PDB file of C-alpha atoms in Angstrom:
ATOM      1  CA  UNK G 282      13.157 -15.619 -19.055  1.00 74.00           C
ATOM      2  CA  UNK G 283      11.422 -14.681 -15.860  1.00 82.00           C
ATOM      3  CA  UNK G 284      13.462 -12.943 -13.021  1.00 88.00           C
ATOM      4  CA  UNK G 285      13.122 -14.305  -9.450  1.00 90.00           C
ATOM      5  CA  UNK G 286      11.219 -11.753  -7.051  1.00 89.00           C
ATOM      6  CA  UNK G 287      13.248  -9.721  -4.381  1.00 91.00           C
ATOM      7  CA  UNK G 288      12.983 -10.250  -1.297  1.00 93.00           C
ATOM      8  CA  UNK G 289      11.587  -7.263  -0.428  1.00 92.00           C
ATOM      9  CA  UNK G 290       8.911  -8.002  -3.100  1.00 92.00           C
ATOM     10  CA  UNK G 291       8.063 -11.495  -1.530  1.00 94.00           C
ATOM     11  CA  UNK G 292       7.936  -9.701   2.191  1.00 95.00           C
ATOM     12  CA  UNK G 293       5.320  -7.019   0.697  1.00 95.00           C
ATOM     13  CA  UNK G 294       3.474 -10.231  -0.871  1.00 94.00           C
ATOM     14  CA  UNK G 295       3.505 -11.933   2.546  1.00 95.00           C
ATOM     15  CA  UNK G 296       1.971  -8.778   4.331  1.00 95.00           C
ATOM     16  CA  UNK G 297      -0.577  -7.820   2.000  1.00 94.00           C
ATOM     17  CA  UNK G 298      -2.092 -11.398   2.439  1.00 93.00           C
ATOM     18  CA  UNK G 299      -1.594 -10.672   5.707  1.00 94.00           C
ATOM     19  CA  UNK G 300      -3.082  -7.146   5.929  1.00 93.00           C
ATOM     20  CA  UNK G 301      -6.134  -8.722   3.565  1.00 93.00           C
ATOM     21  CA  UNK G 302      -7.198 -10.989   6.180  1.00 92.00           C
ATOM     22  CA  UNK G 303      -8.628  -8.225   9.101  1.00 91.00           C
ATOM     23  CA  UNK G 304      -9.746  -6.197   5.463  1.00 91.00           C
ATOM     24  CA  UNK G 305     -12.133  -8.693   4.908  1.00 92.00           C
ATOM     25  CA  UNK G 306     -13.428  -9.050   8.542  1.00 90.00           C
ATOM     26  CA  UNK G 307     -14.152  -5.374   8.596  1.00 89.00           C
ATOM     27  CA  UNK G 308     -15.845  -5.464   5.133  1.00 92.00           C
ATOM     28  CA  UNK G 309     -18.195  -8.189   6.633  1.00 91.00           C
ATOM     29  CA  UNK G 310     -18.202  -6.223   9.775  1.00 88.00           C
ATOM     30  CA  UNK G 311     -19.505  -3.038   7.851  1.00 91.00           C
ATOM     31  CA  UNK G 312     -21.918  -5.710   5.304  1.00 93.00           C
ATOM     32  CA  UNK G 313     -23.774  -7.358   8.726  1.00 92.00           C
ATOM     33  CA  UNK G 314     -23.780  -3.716  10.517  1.00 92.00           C
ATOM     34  CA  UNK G 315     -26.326  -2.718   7.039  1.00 93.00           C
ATOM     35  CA  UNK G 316     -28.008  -6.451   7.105  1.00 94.00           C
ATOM     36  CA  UNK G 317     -29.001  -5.945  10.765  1.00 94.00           C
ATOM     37  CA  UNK G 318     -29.771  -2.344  10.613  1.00 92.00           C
ATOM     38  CA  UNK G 319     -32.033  -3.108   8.433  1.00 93.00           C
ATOM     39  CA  UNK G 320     -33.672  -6.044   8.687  1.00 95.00           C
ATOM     40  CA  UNK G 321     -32.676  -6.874  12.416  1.00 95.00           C
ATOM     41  CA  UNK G 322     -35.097  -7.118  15.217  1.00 95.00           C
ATOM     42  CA  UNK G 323     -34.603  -4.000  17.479  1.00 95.00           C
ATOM     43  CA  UNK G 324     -34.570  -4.377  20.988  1.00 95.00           C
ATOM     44  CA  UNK G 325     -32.542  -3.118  24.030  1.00 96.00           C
ATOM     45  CA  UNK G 326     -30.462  -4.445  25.997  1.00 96.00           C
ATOM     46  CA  UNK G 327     -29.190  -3.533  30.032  1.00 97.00           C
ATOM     47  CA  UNK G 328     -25.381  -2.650  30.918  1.00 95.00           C
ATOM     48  CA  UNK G 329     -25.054  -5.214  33.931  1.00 95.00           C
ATOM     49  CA  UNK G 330     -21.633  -4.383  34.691  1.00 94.00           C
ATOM     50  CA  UNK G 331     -18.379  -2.599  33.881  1.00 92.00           C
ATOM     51  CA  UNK G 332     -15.099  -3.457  34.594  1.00 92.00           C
ATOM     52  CA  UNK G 333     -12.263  -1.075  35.374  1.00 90.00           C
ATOM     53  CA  UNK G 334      -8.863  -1.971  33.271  1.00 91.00           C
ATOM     54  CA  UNK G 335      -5.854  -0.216  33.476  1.00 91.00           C
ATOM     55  CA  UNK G 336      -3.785   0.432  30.634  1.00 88.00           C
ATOM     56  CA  UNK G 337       0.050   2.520  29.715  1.00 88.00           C
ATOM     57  CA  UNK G 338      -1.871   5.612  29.119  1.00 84.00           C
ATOM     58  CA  UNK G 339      -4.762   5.123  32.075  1.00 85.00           C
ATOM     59  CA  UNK G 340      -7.306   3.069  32.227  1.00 87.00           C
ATOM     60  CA  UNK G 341     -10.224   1.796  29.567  1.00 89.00           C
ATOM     61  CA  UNK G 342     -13.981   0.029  30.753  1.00 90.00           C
ATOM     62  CA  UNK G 343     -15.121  -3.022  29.787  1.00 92.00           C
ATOM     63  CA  UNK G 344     -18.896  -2.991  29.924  1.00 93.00           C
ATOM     64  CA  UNK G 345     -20.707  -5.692  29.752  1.00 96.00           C
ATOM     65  CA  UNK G 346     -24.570  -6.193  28.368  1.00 96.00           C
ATOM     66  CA  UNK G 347     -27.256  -8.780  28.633  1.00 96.00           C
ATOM     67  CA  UNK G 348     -30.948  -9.167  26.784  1.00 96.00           C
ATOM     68  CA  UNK G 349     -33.146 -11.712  26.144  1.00 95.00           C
ATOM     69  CA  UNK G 350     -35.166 -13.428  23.028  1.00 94.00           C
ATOM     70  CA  UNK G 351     -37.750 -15.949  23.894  1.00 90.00           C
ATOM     71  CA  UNK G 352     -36.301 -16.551  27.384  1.00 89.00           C
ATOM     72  CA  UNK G 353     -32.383 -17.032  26.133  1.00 92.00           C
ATOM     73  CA  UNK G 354     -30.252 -15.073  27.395  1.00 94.00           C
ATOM     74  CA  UNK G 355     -27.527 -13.083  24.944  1.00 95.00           C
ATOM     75  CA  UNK G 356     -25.415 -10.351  25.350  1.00 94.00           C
ATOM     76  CA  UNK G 357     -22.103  -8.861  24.823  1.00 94.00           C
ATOM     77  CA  UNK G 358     -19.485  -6.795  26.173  1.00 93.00           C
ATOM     78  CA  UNK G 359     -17.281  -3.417  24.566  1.00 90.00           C
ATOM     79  CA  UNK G 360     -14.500  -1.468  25.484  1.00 88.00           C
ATOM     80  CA  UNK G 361     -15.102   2.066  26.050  1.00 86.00           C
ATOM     81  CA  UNK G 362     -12.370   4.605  26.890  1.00 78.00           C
ATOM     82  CA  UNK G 363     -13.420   8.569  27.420  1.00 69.00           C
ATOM     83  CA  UNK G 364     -16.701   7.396  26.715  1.00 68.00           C
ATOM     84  CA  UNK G 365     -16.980   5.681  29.770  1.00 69.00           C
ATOM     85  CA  UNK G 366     -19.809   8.187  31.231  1.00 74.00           C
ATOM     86  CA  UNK G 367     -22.228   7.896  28.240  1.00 81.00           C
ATOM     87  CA  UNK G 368     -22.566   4.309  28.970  1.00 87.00           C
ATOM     88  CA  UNK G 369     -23.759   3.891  32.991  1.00 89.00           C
ATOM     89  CA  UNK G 370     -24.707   0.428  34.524  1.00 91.00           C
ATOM     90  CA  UNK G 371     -27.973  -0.458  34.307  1.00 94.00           C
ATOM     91  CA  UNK G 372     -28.326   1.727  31.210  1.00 94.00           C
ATOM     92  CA  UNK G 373     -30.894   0.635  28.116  1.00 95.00           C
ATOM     93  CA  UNK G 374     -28.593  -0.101  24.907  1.00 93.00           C
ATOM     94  CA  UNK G 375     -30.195  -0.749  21.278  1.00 94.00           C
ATOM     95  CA  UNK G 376     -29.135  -3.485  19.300  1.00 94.00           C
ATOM     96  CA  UNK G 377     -30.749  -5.171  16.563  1.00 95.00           C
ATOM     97  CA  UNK G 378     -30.430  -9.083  16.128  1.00 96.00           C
ATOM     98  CA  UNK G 379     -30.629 -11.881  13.570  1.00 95.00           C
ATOM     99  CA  UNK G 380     -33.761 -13.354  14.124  1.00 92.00           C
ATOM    100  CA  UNK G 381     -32.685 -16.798  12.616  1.00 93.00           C
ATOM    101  CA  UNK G 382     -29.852 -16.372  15.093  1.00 93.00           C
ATOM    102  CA  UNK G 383     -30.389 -13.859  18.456  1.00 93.00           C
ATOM    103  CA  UNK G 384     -26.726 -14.418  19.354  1.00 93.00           C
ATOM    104  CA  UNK G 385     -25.724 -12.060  16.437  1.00 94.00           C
ATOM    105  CA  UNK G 386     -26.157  -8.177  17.146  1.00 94.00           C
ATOM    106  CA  UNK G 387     -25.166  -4.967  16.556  1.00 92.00           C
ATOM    107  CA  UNK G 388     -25.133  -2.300  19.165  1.00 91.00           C
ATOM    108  CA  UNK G 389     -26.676   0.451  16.602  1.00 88.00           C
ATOM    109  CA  UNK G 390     -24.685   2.748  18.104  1.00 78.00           C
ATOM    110  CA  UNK G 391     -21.107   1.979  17.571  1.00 76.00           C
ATOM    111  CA  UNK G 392     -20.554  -1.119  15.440  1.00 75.00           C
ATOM    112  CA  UNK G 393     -20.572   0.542  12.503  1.00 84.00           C
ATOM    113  CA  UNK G 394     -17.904   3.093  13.262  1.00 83.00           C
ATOM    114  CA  UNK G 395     -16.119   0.551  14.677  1.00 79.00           C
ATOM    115  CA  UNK G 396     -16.207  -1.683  11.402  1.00 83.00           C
ATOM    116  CA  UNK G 397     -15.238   1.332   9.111  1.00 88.00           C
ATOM    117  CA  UNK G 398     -12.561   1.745  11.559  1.00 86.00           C
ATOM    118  CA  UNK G 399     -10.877  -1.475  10.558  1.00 84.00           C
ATOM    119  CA  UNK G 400     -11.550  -1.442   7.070  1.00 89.00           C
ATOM    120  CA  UNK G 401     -10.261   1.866   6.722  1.00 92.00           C
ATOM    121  CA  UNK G 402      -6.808   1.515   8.329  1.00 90.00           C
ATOM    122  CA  UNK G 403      -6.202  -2.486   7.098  1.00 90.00           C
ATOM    123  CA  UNK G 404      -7.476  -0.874   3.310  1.00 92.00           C
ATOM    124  CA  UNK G 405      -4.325   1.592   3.853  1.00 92.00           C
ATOM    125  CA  UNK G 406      -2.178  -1.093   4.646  1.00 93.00           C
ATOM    126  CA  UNK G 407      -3.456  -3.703   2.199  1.00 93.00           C
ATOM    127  CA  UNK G 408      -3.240  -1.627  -0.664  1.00 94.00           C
ATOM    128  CA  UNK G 409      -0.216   0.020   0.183  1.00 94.00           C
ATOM    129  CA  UNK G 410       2.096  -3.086   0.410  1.00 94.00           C
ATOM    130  CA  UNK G 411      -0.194  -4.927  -2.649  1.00 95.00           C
ATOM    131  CA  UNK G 412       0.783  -2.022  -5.340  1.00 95.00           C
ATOM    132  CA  UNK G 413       4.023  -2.545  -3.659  1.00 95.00           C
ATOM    133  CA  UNK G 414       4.233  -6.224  -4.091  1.00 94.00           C
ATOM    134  CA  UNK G 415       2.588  -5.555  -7.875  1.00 95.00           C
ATOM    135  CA  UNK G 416       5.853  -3.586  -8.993  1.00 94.00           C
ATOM    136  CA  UNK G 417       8.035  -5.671  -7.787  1.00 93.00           C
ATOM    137  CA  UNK G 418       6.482  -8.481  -9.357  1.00 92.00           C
ATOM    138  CA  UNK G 419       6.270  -6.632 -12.909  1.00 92.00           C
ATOM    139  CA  UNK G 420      10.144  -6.476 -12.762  1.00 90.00           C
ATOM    140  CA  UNK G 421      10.284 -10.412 -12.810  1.00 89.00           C
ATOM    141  CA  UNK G 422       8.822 -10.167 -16.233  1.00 86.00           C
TER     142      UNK G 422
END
C-alpha cells in the first residue's frame, strides 16, 4: 500500500516545477546564443541612449540600442551596472540576427554569459529541490 507524500515532499515537487521553468528559458537562451553565433547575420548596432536608474545599493543603466535590416528598424535595450563606461552612447555594438526573423539578436558580447548565468543558478535550484522531492517520493513506496 502506497504512503501519501509529506508535505514537505509535495512543496519540493511544487518548486522544482517551478525552478524548471526559468531552467529551460536559459537552456534555450544558451541553444539560440550558439544558433545565432553561428549562423546569424552580423551587424552592429548604435547605443542611442542610456537611462540612469537608481537602485538600494546605487544606481544601474539601462542602455538602449537601435539597427536596421532592409529599412526596419530593431533594437534592444540591457542593463549594465559597473560596466556602465564600456558601453558609451552612440557606441557601435555587434549582434548577430535571425535572418528569417531580424527582431531576434544576440549582442555577441554578453548574451551568452548572461544565459549561462540563469541556467547555472535555476540548475542549482532545480536539481536541488528535484532529488529532494525524489526521496521523499521513494518513501511513499
Amino acid at each position: 500500500m502506497m504512503k501519501p507524500i509529506s508535505a514537505g515532499g509535495f512543496w519540493m515537487g511544487f518548486f522544482s516545477l517551478a525552478f524548471l521553468i526559468p531552467f529551460i528559458m536559459g537552456l534555450r537562451g544558451v541553444l539560440n546564443y550558439i544558433r545565432l553565433k553561428k549562423h546569424g547575420i552580423k551587424t552592429y548596432a548604435v547605443i542611442f541612449s542610456t537611462r540612469k536608474v537608481p537602485v538600494r545599493t546605487g544606481y544601474h543603466y539601462d542602455k538602449f540600442y537601435s539597427y536596421s535590416v532592409e529599412g526596419k528598424s530593431c533594437g534592444g535595450m540591457f542593463t549594465v551596472g559597473y560596466k556602465a563606461k564600456r558601453y558609451a552612447d552612440k557606441q557601435k555594438i555587434e549582434i548577430r540576427y535571425d535572418a528569417k526573423d531580424p527582431e531576434k539578436h544576440i549582442r555577441v558580447r554578453d548574451s551568452l554569459w548572461e544565459s549561462i548565468a540563469v541556467l547555472f543558478l535555476t540548475s542549482l535550484f532545480f536539481l536541488s529541490t528535484f532529488v529532494i522531492f525524489l526521496s521523499e517520493l521513494l518513501k511513499c513506496f
